[in-house]
Amino acid sequence: MLIACGDALIDFVPTRNEEGREALMPAVGGSCLNVAIGMARLGAPTGFVGGISTDLFGRMIADHATGSNVMLDLATRSDHQTTLAFVRIVAGESHYAFYDAETATRNWTYRRGSIPFDTVEAVHVGSTTLVNDQGARETKALIADARASSTISFDPNCRPNLVKDKPAYLARMAEFAASADLIKMSDVDFAYLFGDEAYQQRANVLLGQGTSLVVITRGNDGAIAWHARAGQIEVQAPKIEVADTIGAGDSFQAALLAVLHEQGRLSRQQLKDISTEELRRALSFAAHCAGLTCTLPGADPPWSHEINWSW
């Protein structure tokens, strides 16, 4: 089984009503839930770990997740409110305003012993859950238990407007990166975390501390990756008609994990031993899935039957 641990929320996505006026459409989101949905839709056995409310929006989240074949038996349901995120598109980039005080996601706690990690091939973490102290603390405890048997995937998916103490946040992200086997981040995240540092220089640092695969996504410029054995690989983004980019990075992450699982290359040792060609195919497949997600409004990753697995 593959697991995504973290945020589940409702995005209010910009649209227009019949009169042409600006409007907002609620859509299930949350980076880590999006990753779980993306993996499950591609046929990987997937569970979600995190807090989901029992309120109206929480029921929307649960229905959407189960309708996408995500198992929720490891999730924590509570009567805390659902996190809400309001989205605006500025120069092609999604900008968010979060309403996340005392929510189900913020109040999630890791129940030690509740997850059979010997049956879990990979655990994905990241995004807004790691900004607050409790979320980061609980996720660290989960990773400590998972790491002996499960591959750890990490996407910081930074949200600067939620960060109150940037030096502390940078140190926290470095700590999570040090425990990860696979790290994926966008070029925007990279700039926030590492400024003008060269991609390869930082990738070498991450590989040197034990990470097997480092991937940077660059929107229309595709993705570039570094692997200790397979070397540096670059893949192109597909040519598409963009509706919005919401969930594109999550779709890339989900597809990458799902195809590595399909290739038998997701376990820690198998990921270390992956060939250049296997990795190139996996990255191209992930870029293709991310592109398809951009053709639809909101975070709506593709289903297995909608894609060509030969990428």
PDB file of C-alpha atoms in Angstrom:
ATOM      1  CA  MET A   1       0.000   0.000   0.000  1.00  0.00           C
ATOM      2  CA  LEU A   2       1.015   3.617  -0.607  1.00  0.00           C
ATOM      3  CA  ILE A   3       0.117   6.304   1.929  1.00  0.00           C
ATOM      4  CA  ALA A   4      -0.137  10.103   1.743  1.00  0.00           C
ATOM      5  CA  CYS A   5      -0.137  11.896   5.088  1.00  0.00           C
ATOM      6  CA  GLY A   6      -1.149  15.511   5.513  1.00  0.00           C
ATOM      7  CA  ASP A   7      -3.708  18.097   4.466  1.00  0.00           C
ATOM      8  CA  ALA A   8      -7.269  17.657   3.207  1.00  0.00           C
ATOM      9  CA  LEU A   9      -9.267  20.807   2.505  1.00  0.00           C
ATOM     10  CA  ILE A  10     -11.664  22.632   0.217  1.00  0.00           C
ATOM     11  CA  ASP A  11     -10.278  24.929  -2.468  1.00  0.00           C
ATOM     12  CA  PHE A  12     -12.534  27.726  -3.671  1.00  0.00           C
ATOM     13  CA  VAL A  13     -11.460  27.882  -7.302  1.00  0.00           C
ATOM     14  CA  PRO A  14     -12.001  31.006  -9.455  1.00  0.00           C
ATOM     15  CA  THR A  15     -14.558  30.730 -12.237  1.00  0.00           C
ATOM     16  CA  ARG A  16     -17.224  32.919 -13.861  1.00  0.00           C
ATOM     17  CA  ASN A  17     -20.995  32.732 -13.615  1.00  0.00           C
ATOM     18  CA  GLU A  18     -23.468  32.989 -16.497  1.00  0.00           C
ATOM     19  CA  GLU A  19     -23.333  36.782 -16.359  1.00  0.00           C
ATOM     20  CA  GLY A  20     -19.540  36.690 -16.727  1.00  0.00           C
ATOM     21  CA  ARG A  21     -18.914  37.872 -13.176  1.00  0.00           C
ATOM     22  CA  GLU A  22     -16.171  36.375 -11.014  1.00  0.00           C
ATOM     23  CA  ALA A  23     -17.331  33.458  -8.878  1.00  0.00           C
ATOM     24  CA  LEU A  24     -15.822  30.745  -6.702  1.00  0.00           C
ATOM     25  CA  MET A  25     -16.413  27.015  -7.059  1.00  0.00           C
ATOM     26  CA  PRO A  26     -15.703  24.639  -4.140  1.00  0.00           C
ATOM     27  CA  ALA A  27     -13.393  21.751  -5.048  1.00  0.00           C
ATOM     28  CA  VAL A  28     -11.808  19.090  -2.861  1.00  0.00           C
ATOM     29  CA  GLY A  29      -8.089  19.727  -2.416  1.00  0.00           C
ATOM     30  CA  GLY A  30      -5.148  19.639  -0.084  1.00  0.00           C
ATOM     31  CA  SER A  31      -1.766  18.671  -1.491  1.00  0.00           C
ATOM     32  CA  CYS A  32      -1.388  15.350   0.307  1.00  0.00           C
ATOM     33  CA  LEU A  33      -4.996  14.313  -0.307  1.00  0.00           C
ATOM     34  CA  ASN A  34      -4.485  15.215  -3.982  1.00  0.00           C
ATOM     35  CA  VAL A  35      -1.456  12.916  -4.075  1.00  0.00           C
ATOM     36  CA  ALA A  36      -3.483  10.096  -2.509  1.00  0.00           C
ATOM     37  CA  ILE A  37      -6.293  10.587  -5.027  1.00  0.00           C
ATOM     38  CA  GLY A  38      -3.844  10.723  -7.920  1.00  0.00           C
ATOM     39  CA  MET A  39      -2.133   7.481  -6.876  1.00  0.00           C
ATOM     40  CA  ALA A  40      -5.418   5.660  -6.294  1.00  0.00           C
ATOM     41  CA  ARG A  41      -6.890   6.760  -9.636  1.00  0.00           C
ATOM     42  CA  LEU A  42      -3.824   5.277 -11.321  1.00  0.00           C
ATOM     43  CA  GLY A  43      -4.553   1.918  -9.725  1.00  0.00           C
ATOM     44  CA  ALA A  44      -2.104   1.938  -6.822  1.00  0.00           C
ATOM     45  CA  PRO A  45      -3.502   0.669  -3.487  1.00  0.00           C
ATOM     46  CA  THR A  46      -3.623   3.915  -1.544  1.00  0.00           C
ATOM     47  CA  GLY A  47      -4.558   5.162   1.913  1.00  0.00           C
ATOM     48  CA  PHE A  48      -4.794   8.671   3.373  1.00  0.00           C
ATOM     49  CA  VAL A  49      -3.604   9.616   6.853  1.00  0.00           C
ATOM     50  CA  GLY A  50      -4.748  12.950   8.297  1.00  0.00           C
ATOM     51  CA  GLY A  51      -7.674  14.819   9.781  1.00  0.00           C
ATOM     52  CA  ILE A  52     -11.007  15.003   7.960  1.00  0.00           C
ATOM     53  CA  SER A  53     -13.972  16.882   9.411  1.00  0.00           C
ATOM     54  CA  THR A  54     -17.462  15.465   9.806  1.00  0.00           C
ATOM     55  CA  ASP A  55     -18.934  18.801   8.656  1.00  0.00           C
ATOM     56  CA  LEU A  56     -20.455  19.468   5.222  1.00  0.00           C
ATOM     57  CA  PHE A  57     -17.088  20.063   3.569  1.00  0.00           C
ATOM     58  CA  GLY A  58     -15.539  17.099   5.347  1.00  0.00           C
ATOM     59  CA  ARG A  59     -18.239  14.868   3.904  1.00  0.00           C
ATOM     60  CA  MET A  60     -17.423  16.268   0.455  1.00  0.00           C
ATOM     61  CA  ILE A  61     -13.772  15.373   1.016  1.00  0.00           C
ATOM     62  CA  ALA A  62     -14.554  11.861   2.233  1.00  0.00           C
ATOM     63  CA  ASP A  63     -16.965  11.173  -0.640  1.00  0.00           C
ATOM     64  CA  HIS A  64     -14.450  12.439  -3.191  1.00  0.00           C
ATOM     65  CA  ALA A  65     -11.632  10.365  -1.713  1.00  0.00           C
ATOM     66  CA  THR A  66     -13.575   7.120  -1.467  1.00  0.00           C
ATOM     67  CA  GLY A  67     -15.025   7.732  -4.937  1.00  0.00           C
ATOM     68  CA  SER A  68     -11.423   7.802  -6.176  1.00  0.00           C
ATOM     69  CA  ASN A  69     -10.624   4.501  -4.382  1.00  0.00           C
ATOM     70  CA  VAL A  70      -8.634   6.068  -1.528  1.00  0.00           C
ATOM     71  CA  MET A  71      -8.901   4.075   1.694  1.00  0.00           C
ATOM     72  CA  LEU A  72      -9.805   6.263   4.689  1.00  0.00           C
ATOM     73  CA  ASP A  73      -9.613   3.748   7.524  1.00  0.00           C
ATOM     74  CA  LEU A  74      -6.339   5.383   8.672  1.00  0.00           C
ATOM     75  CA  ALA A  75      -7.783   8.922   8.586  1.00  0.00           C
ATOM     76  CA  THR A  76      -9.069  10.654  11.730  1.00  0.00           C
ATOM     77  CA  ARG A  77     -12.625  12.040  11.559  1.00  0.00           C
ATOM     78  CA  SER A  78     -13.528  14.851  13.984  1.00  0.00           C
ATOM     79  CA  ASP A  79     -16.062  17.639  14.420  1.00  0.00           C
ATOM     80  CA  HIS A  80     -13.415  20.324  13.942  1.00  0.00           C
ATOM     81  CA  GLN A  81     -14.090  22.493  10.893  1.00  0.00           C
ATOM     82  CA  THR A  82     -12.601  21.852   7.467  1.00  0.00           C
ATOM     83  CA  THR A  83      -9.688  23.962   6.263  1.00  0.00           C
ATOM     84  CA  LEU A  84     -10.738  26.348   3.479  1.00  0.00           C
ATOM     85  CA  ALA A  85      -8.418  27.793   0.836  1.00  0.00           C
ATOM     86  CA  PHE A  86      -9.402  30.598  -1.533  1.00  0.00           C
ATOM     87  CA  VAL A  87      -7.484  30.626  -4.817  1.00  0.00           C
ATOM     88  CA  ARG A  88      -6.573  33.419  -7.214  1.00  0.00           C
ATOM     89  CA  ILE A  89      -4.584  32.934 -10.407  1.00  0.00           C
ATOM     90  CA  VAL A  90      -1.910  35.619 -10.852  1.00  0.00           C
ATOM     91  CA  ALA A  91       0.383  35.472 -13.904  1.00  0.00           C
ATOM     92  CA  GLY A  92      -0.410  31.795 -14.308  1.00  0.00           C
ATOM     93  CA  GLU A  93       0.493  30.911 -10.706  1.00  0.00           C
ATOM     94  CA  SER A  94      -2.040  29.883  -8.044  1.00  0.00           C
ATOM     95  CA  HIS A  95      -2.061  32.054  -4.922  1.00  0.00           C
ATOM     96  CA  TYR A  96      -3.882  30.927  -1.777  1.00  0.00           C
ATOM     97  CA  ALA A  97      -5.547  32.461   1.261  1.00  0.00           C
ATOM     98  CA  PHE A  98      -5.978  29.798   3.969  1.00  0.00           C
ATOM     99  CA  TYR A  99      -8.521  29.638   6.787  1.00  0.00           C
ATOM    100  CA  ASP A 100      -7.008  26.964   8.981  1.00  0.00           C
ATOM    101  CA  ALA A 101      -7.441  27.781  12.675  1.00  0.00           C
ATOM    102  CA  GLU A 102      -8.552  24.867  14.882  1.00  0.00           C
ATOM    103  CA  THR A 103      -9.441  22.699  11.908  1.00  0.00           C
ATOM    104  CA  ALA A 104      -9.551  18.920  11.517  1.00  0.00           C
ATOM    105  CA  THR A 105      -6.235  18.978   9.659  1.00  0.00           C
ATOM    106  CA  ARG A 106      -4.544  21.186  12.258  1.00  0.00           C
ATOM    107  CA  ASN A 107      -5.774  18.996  15.128  1.00  0.00           C
ATOM    108  CA  TRP A 108      -4.688  15.669  13.603  1.00  0.00           C
ATOM    109  CA  THR A 109      -2.471  13.519  15.810  1.00  0.00           C
ATOM    110  CA  TYR A 110      -0.540  10.423  14.830  1.00  0.00           C
ATOM    111  CA  ARG A 111      -1.878   7.298  16.522  1.00  0.00           C
ATOM    112  CA  ARG A 112       1.253   5.247  17.134  1.00  0.00           C
ATOM    113  CA  GLY A 113       0.790   1.589  16.237  1.00  0.00           C
ATOM    114  CA  SER A 114      -2.255   2.306  14.070  1.00  0.00           C
ATOM    115  CA  ILE A 115      -0.457   1.835  10.736  1.00  0.00           C
ATOM    116  CA  PRO A 116       0.989  -1.558   9.672  1.00  0.00           C
ATOM    117  CA  PHE A 117       4.136  -0.118   8.087  1.00  0.00           C
ATOM    118  CA  ASP A 118       5.412  -3.551   7.096  1.00  0.00           C
ATOM    119  CA  THR A 119       2.651  -3.506   4.450  1.00  0.00           C
ATOM    120  CA  VAL A 120       3.316   0.106   3.366  1.00  0.00           C
ATOM    121  CA  GLU A 121       5.679   0.517   0.421  1.00  0.00           C
ATOM    122  CA  ALA A 122       5.903   4.304   0.554  1.00  0.00           C
ATOM    123  CA  VAL A 123       4.753   7.242   2.683  1.00  0.00           C
ATOM    124  CA  HIS A 124       4.364  10.708   1.169  1.00  0.00           C
ATOM    125  CA  VAL A 125       4.450  13.865   3.338  1.00  0.00           C
ATOM    126  CA  GLY A 126       4.599  17.617   2.823  1.00  0.00           C
ATOM    127  CA  SER A 127       2.752  20.906   2.342  1.00  0.00           C
ATOM    128  CA  THR A 128       0.750  22.947   4.845  1.00  0.00           C
ATOM    129  CA  THR A 129       0.661  20.286   7.580  1.00  0.00           C
ATOM    130  CA  LEU A 130       4.388  20.829   8.111  1.00  0.00           C
ATOM    131  CA  VAL A 131       4.089  24.594   8.639  1.00  0.00           C
ATOM    132  CA  ASN A 132       2.531  24.390  12.113  1.00  0.00           C
ATOM    133  CA  ASP A 133       4.386  22.906  15.065  1.00  0.00           C
ATOM    134  CA  GLN A 134       1.879  20.178  15.882  1.00  0.00           C
ATOM    135  CA  GLY A 135       1.548  18.944  12.310  1.00  0.00           C
ATOM    136  CA  ALA A 136       5.310  18.824  11.884  1.00  0.00           C
ATOM    137  CA  ARG A 137       5.787  17.051  15.217  1.00  0.00           C
ATOM    138  CA  GLU A 138       3.170  14.399  14.490  1.00  0.00           C
ATOM    139  CA  THR A 139       4.503  13.826  10.965  1.00  0.00           C
ATOM    140  CA  LYS A 140       8.043  13.382  12.293  1.00  0.00           C
ATOM    141  CA  ALA A 141       6.764  10.727  14.699  1.00  0.00           C
ATOM    142  CA  LEU A 142       5.051   8.914  11.820  1.00  0.00           C
ATOM    143  CA  ILE A 143       8.212   9.017   9.690  1.00  0.00           C
ATOM    144  CA  ALA A 144      10.290   7.696  12.581  1.00  0.00           C
ATOM    145  CA  ASP A 145       8.080   4.607  12.694  1.00  0.00           C
ATOM    146  CA  ALA A 146       7.743   4.259   8.907  1.00  0.00           C
ATOM    147  CA  ARG A 147      11.331   4.689   7.838  1.00  0.00           C
ATOM    148  CA  ALA A 148      12.550   1.209   8.761  1.00  0.00           C
ATOM    149  CA  SER A 149      10.365  -0.427   6.115  1.00  0.00           C
ATOM    150  CA  SER A 150       8.835   2.289   3.892  1.00  0.00           C
ATOM    151  CA  THR A 151      10.234   4.671   1.280  1.00  0.00           C
ATOM    152  CA  ILE A 152       9.742   8.294   2.357  1.00  0.00           C
ATOM    153  CA  SER A 153       8.551  10.792  -0.269  1.00  0.00           C
ATOM    154  CA  PHE A 154       8.639  14.535   0.474  1.00  0.00           C
ATOM    155  CA  ASP A 155       7.322  17.611  -1.332  1.00  0.00           C
ATOM    156  CA  PRO A 156       7.657  20.834   0.717  1.00  0.00           C
ATOM    157  CA  ASN A 157       4.969  22.535  -1.442  1.00  0.00           C
ATOM    158  CA  CYS A 158       5.722  25.799   0.344  1.00  0.00           C
ATOM    159  CA  ARG A 159       3.007  28.281   1.265  1.00  0.00           C
ATOM    160  CA  PRO A 160       4.952  31.438   2.250  1.00  0.00           C
ATOM    161  CA  ASN A 161       1.834  33.285   3.429  1.00  0.00           C
ATOM    162  CA  LEU A 162       1.476  30.710   6.224  1.00  0.00           C
ATOM    163  CA  VAL A 163       5.117  30.941   7.365  1.00  0.00           C
ATOM    164  CA  LYS A 164       5.665  33.229  10.371  1.00  0.00           C
ATOM    165  CA  ASP A 165       9.330  32.401  11.059  1.00  0.00           C
ATOM    166  CA  LYS A 166      11.181  31.701   7.827  1.00  0.00           C
ATOM    167  CA  PRO A 167      14.546  30.619   9.338  1.00  0.00           C
ATOM    168  CA  ALA A 168      12.748  28.094  11.554  1.00  0.00           C
ATOM    169  CA  TYR A 169      10.694  26.890   8.584  1.00  0.00           C
ATOM    170  CA  LEU A 170      13.799  26.449   6.433  1.00  0.00           C
ATOM    171  CA  ALA A 171      15.441  24.411   9.178  1.00  0.00           C
ATOM    172  CA  ARG A 172      12.314  22.278   9.464  1.00  0.00           C
ATOM    173  CA  MET A 173      12.204  21.631   5.714  1.00  0.00           C
ATOM    174  CA  ALA A 174      15.891  20.660   5.786  1.00  0.00           C
ATOM    175  CA  GLU A 175      15.128  18.158   8.546  1.00  0.00           C
ATOM    176  CA  PHE A 176      12.320  16.556   6.549  1.00  0.00           C
ATOM    177  CA  ALA A 177      14.508  16.470   3.440  1.00  0.00           C
ATOM    178  CA  ALA A 178      17.219  14.650   5.383  1.00  0.00           C
ATOM    179  CA  SER A 179      14.784  11.819   6.149  1.00  0.00           C
ATOM    180  CA  ALA A 180      13.440  11.486   2.590  1.00  0.00           C
ATOM    181  CA  ASP A 181      14.343   8.975  -0.122  1.00  0.00           C
ATOM    182  CA  LEU A 182      12.524  10.931  -2.849  1.00  0.00           C
ATOM    183  CA  ILE A 183      12.241  14.727  -2.888  1.00  0.00           C
ATOM    184  CA  LYS A 184      10.172  16.647  -5.418  1.00  0.00           C
ATOM    185  CA  MET A 185       9.727  20.415  -5.425  1.00  0.00           C
ATOM    186  CA  SER A 186       8.668  23.090  -7.878  1.00  0.00           C
ATOM    187  CA  ASP A 187      11.059  25.751  -9.135  1.00  0.00           C
ATOM    188  CA  VAL A 188       9.037  28.280  -7.116  1.00  0.00           C
ATOM    189  CA  ASP A 189       9.531  26.212  -3.946  1.00  0.00           C
ATOM    190  CA  PHE A 190      13.238  25.875  -4.725  1.00  0.00           C
ATOM    191  CA  ALA A 191      13.624  29.655  -5.021  1.00  0.00           C
ATOM    192  CA  TYR A 192      11.847  30.173  -1.691  1.00  0.00           C
ATOM    193  CA  LEU A 193      13.984  27.561   0.079  1.00  0.00           C
ATOM    194  CA  PHE A 194      17.384  28.044  -1.592  1.00  0.00           C
ATOM    195  CA  GLY A 195      17.332  31.412  -3.375  1.00  0.00           C
ATOM    196  CA  ASP A 196      19.689  31.617  -6.360  1.00  0.00           C
ATOM    197  CA  GLU A 197      21.598  28.425  -5.577  1.00  0.00           C
ATOM    198  CA  ALA A 198      22.166  26.232  -8.628  1.00  0.00           C
ATOM    199  CA  TYR A 199      19.791  23.286  -8.895  1.00  0.00           C
ATOM    200  CA  GLN A 200      22.579  20.752  -9.331  1.00  0.00           C
ATOM    201  CA  GLN A 201      24.540  22.081  -6.369  1.00  0.00           C
ATOM    202  CA  ARG A 202      21.575  21.579  -4.035  1.00  0.00           C
ATOM    203  CA  ALA A 203      20.733  18.223  -5.619  1.00  0.00           C
ATOM    204  CA  ASN A 204      24.283  17.044  -4.910  1.00  0.00           C
ATOM    205  CA  VAL A 205      23.886  18.054  -1.270  1.00  0.00           C
ATOM    206  CA  LEU A 206      20.602  16.152  -0.969  1.00  0.00           C
ATOM    207  CA  LEU A 207      21.961  13.068  -2.721  1.00  0.00           C
ATOM    208  CA  GLY A 208      25.020  13.226  -0.503  1.00  0.00           C
ATOM    209  CA  GLN A 209      22.915  13.015   2.641  1.00  0.00           C
ATOM    210  CA  GLY A 210      21.185   9.831   1.456  1.00  0.00           C
ATOM    211  CA  THR A 211      18.281  10.893  -0.760  1.00  0.00           C
ATOM    212  CA  SER A 212      17.986   8.652  -3.833  1.00  0.00           C
ATOM    213  CA  LEU A 213      16.037  10.928  -6.179  1.00  0.00           C
ATOM    214  CA  VAL A 214      15.664  14.713  -6.388  1.00  0.00           C
ATOM    215  CA  VAL A 215      13.159  16.194  -8.866  1.00  0.00           C
ATOM    216  CA  ILE A 216      12.435  19.829  -9.705  1.00  0.00           C
ATOM    217  CA  THR A 217       9.354  20.657 -11.751  1.00  0.00           C
ATOM    218  CA  ARG A 218       9.474  23.818 -13.864  1.00  0.00           C
ATOM    219  CA  GLY A 219       6.008  24.293 -15.337  1.00  0.00           C
ATOM    220  CA  ASN A 220       6.153  24.704 -19.112  1.00  0.00           C
ATOM    221  CA  ASP A 221       9.876  23.899 -19.024  1.00  0.00           C
ATOM    222  CA  GLY A 222       9.264  20.325 -17.863  1.00  0.00           C
ATOM    223  CA  ALA A 223      11.135  18.589 -15.059  1.00  0.00           C
ATOM    224  CA  ILE A 224      14.742  17.831 -14.234  1.00  0.00           C
ATOM    225  CA  ALA A 225      15.932  15.099 -11.873  1.00  0.00           C
ATOM    226  CA  TRP A 226      19.126  13.843 -10.286  1.00  0.00           C
ATOM    227  CA  HIS A 227      19.788  10.273  -9.169  1.00  0.00           C
ATOM    228  CA  ALA A 228      22.988   8.923  -7.656  1.00  0.00           C
ATOM    229  CA  ARG A 229      23.179   6.016 -10.125  1.00  0.00           C
ATOM    230  CA  ALA A 230      21.006   7.057 -13.099  1.00  0.00           C
ATOM    231  CA  GLY A 231      22.482  10.569 -13.282  1.00  0.00           C
ATOM    232  CA  GLN A 232      20.726  13.739 -14.455  1.00  0.00           C
ATOM    233  CA  ILE A 233      17.555  13.397 -16.532  1.00  0.00           C
ATOM    234  CA  GLU A 234      15.402  16.091 -18.096  1.00  0.00           C
ATOM    235  CA  VAL A 235      11.907  15.601 -19.534  1.00  0.00           C
ATOM    236  CA  GLN A 236       9.649  17.991 -21.417  1.00  0.00           C
ATOM    237  CA  ALA A 237       6.205  19.228 -20.430  1.00  0.00           C
ATOM    238  CA  PRO A 238       3.367  18.269 -22.793  1.00  0.00           C
ATOM    239  CA  LYS A 239       1.804  20.939 -25.005  1.00  0.00           C
ATOM    240  CA  ILE A 240      -1.689  21.572 -23.618  1.00  0.00           C
ATOM    241  CA  GLU A 241      -4.493  24.117 -23.277  1.00  0.00           C
ATOM    242  CA  VAL A 242      -4.244  25.205 -19.624  1.00  0.00           C
ATOM    243  CA  ALA A 243      -7.411  25.701 -17.545  1.00  0.00           C
ATOM    244  CA  ASP A 244      -5.390  26.267 -14.376  1.00  0.00           C
ATOM    245  CA  THR A 245      -2.340  24.766 -12.661  1.00  0.00           C
ATOM    246  CA  ILE A 246      -4.059  23.816  -9.391  1.00  0.00           C
ATOM    247  CA  GLY A 247      -2.919  20.359  -8.303  1.00  0.00           C
ATOM    248  CA  ALA A 248      -0.436  19.936 -11.167  1.00  0.00           C
ATOM    249  CA  GLY A 249       2.514  19.359  -8.835  1.00  0.00           C
ATOM    250  CA  ASP A 250       0.490  16.931  -6.752  1.00  0.00           C
ATOM    251  CA  SER A 251      -0.538  15.050  -9.880  1.00  0.00           C
ATOM    252  CA  PHE A 252       3.120  14.830 -10.930  1.00  0.00           C
ATOM    253  CA  GLN A 253       4.062  13.486  -7.500  1.00  0.00           C
ATOM    254  CA  ALA A 254       1.219  10.961  -7.470  1.00  0.00           C
ATOM    255  CA  ALA A 255       1.992   9.735 -10.962  1.00  0.00           C
ATOM    256  CA  LEU A 256       5.699   9.417 -10.209  1.00  0.00           C
ATOM    257  CA  LEU A 257       5.024   7.314  -7.112  1.00  0.00           C
ATOM    258  CA  ALA A 258       2.367   5.237  -8.893  1.00  0.00           C
ATOM    259  CA  VAL A 259       4.559   4.459 -11.901  1.00  0.00           C
ATOM    260  CA  LEU A 260       7.562   3.616  -9.703  1.00  0.00           C
ATOM    261  CA  HIS A 261       5.251   1.221  -7.854  1.00  0.00           C
ATOM    262  CA  GLU A 262       4.126  -0.235 -11.195  1.00  0.00           C
ATOM    263  CA  GLN A 263       7.775  -0.644 -12.276  1.00  0.00           C
ATOM    264  CA  GLY A 264       8.684  -2.378  -9.012  1.00  0.00           C
ATOM    265  CA  ARG A 265      11.103   0.485  -8.271  1.00  0.00           C
ATOM    266  CA  LEU A 266       9.502   2.212  -5.299  1.00  0.00           C
ATOM    267  CA  SER A 267      11.011   0.299  -2.376  1.00  0.00           C
ATOM    268  CA  ARG A 268      14.146   1.949  -0.982  1.00  0.00           C
ATOM    269  CA  GLN A 269      16.689  -0.444  -2.498  1.00  0.00           C
ATOM    270  CA  GLN A 270      14.858  -0.729  -5.823  1.00  0.00           C
ATOM    271  CA  LEU A 271      14.720   3.064  -6.075  1.00  0.00           C
ATOM    272  CA  LYS A 272      18.483   3.186  -5.531  1.00  0.00           C
ATOM    273  CA  ASP A 273      18.990   0.633  -8.323  1.00  0.00           C
ATOM    274  CA  ILE A 274      16.658   2.166 -10.946  1.00  0.00           C
ATOM    275  CA  SER A 275      18.104   2.525 -14.450  1.00  0.00           C
ATOM    276  CA  THR A 276      18.332   5.752 -16.420  1.00  0.00           C
ATOM    277  CA  GLU A 277      15.730   4.599 -18.946  1.00  0.00           C
ATOM    278  CA  GLU A 278      13.277   3.414 -16.263  1.00  0.00           C
ATOM    279  CA  LEU A 279      13.575   6.759 -14.518  1.00  0.00           C
ATOM    280  CA  ARG A 280      13.171   8.706 -17.753  1.00  0.00           C
ATOM    281  CA  ARG A 281       9.937   6.826 -18.516  1.00  0.00           C
ATOM    282  CA  ALA A 282       8.650   7.423 -14.993  1.00  0.00           C
ATOM    283  CA  LEU A 283       9.359  11.161 -15.155  1.00  0.00           C
ATOM    284  CA  SER A 284       7.796  11.494 -18.620  1.00  0.00           C
ATOM    285  CA  PHE A 285       4.695   9.686 -17.399  1.00  0.00           C
ATOM    286  CA  ALA A 286       4.460  12.013 -14.374  1.00  0.00           C
ATOM    287  CA  ALA A 287       4.817  15.103 -16.601  1.00  0.00           C
ATOM    288  CA  HIS A 288       2.072  13.775 -18.880  1.00  0.00           C
ATOM    289  CA  CYS A 289      -0.316  13.256 -15.941  1.00  0.00           C
ATOM    290  CA  ALA A 290       0.443  16.724 -14.555  1.00  0.00           C
ATOM    291  CA  GLY A 291      -0.307  18.201 -17.970  1.00  0.00           C
ATOM    292  CA  LEU A 292      -3.681  16.469 -18.131  1.00  0.00           C
ATOM    293  CA  THR A 293      -4.528  17.870 -14.684  1.00  0.00           C
ATOM    294  CA  CYS A 294      -3.872  21.400 -15.986  1.00  0.00           C
ATOM    295  CA  THR A 295      -6.516  20.977 -18.682  1.00  0.00           C
ATOM    296  CA  LEU A 296      -9.289  20.842 -16.042  1.00  0.00           C
ATOM    297  CA  PRO A 297     -10.226  23.381 -13.335  1.00  0.00           C
ATOM    298  CA  GLY A 298      -9.174  22.488  -9.799  1.00  0.00           C
ATOM    299  CA  ALA A 299      -7.154  19.492  -8.648  1.00  0.00           C
ATOM    300  CA  ASP A 300      -8.569  16.702 -10.801  1.00  0.00           C
ATOM    301  CA  PRO A 301      -5.831  14.120 -11.532  1.00  0.00           C
ATOM    302  CA  PRO A 302      -6.354  11.592 -14.335  1.00  0.00           C
ATOM    303  CA  TRP A 303      -7.672   8.046 -14.050  1.00  0.00           C
ATOM    304  CA  SER A 304      -5.676   5.088 -15.314  1.00  0.00           C
ATOM    305  CA  HIS A 305      -7.987   4.545 -18.287  1.00  0.00           C
ATOM    306  CA  GLU A 306      -7.529   8.148 -19.433  1.00  0.00           C
ATOM    307  CA  ILE A 307      -3.782   7.979 -19.963  1.00  0.00           C
ATOM    308  CA  ASN A 308      -1.161   6.245 -22.061  1.00  0.00           C
ATOM    309  CA  TRP A 309       1.044   4.126 -19.777  1.00  0.00           C
ATOM    310  CA  SER A 310       3.775   3.818 -22.415  1.00  0.00           C
ATOM    311  CA  TRP A 311       5.330   7.196 -21.644  1.00  0.00           C
TER     312      TRP A 311
END
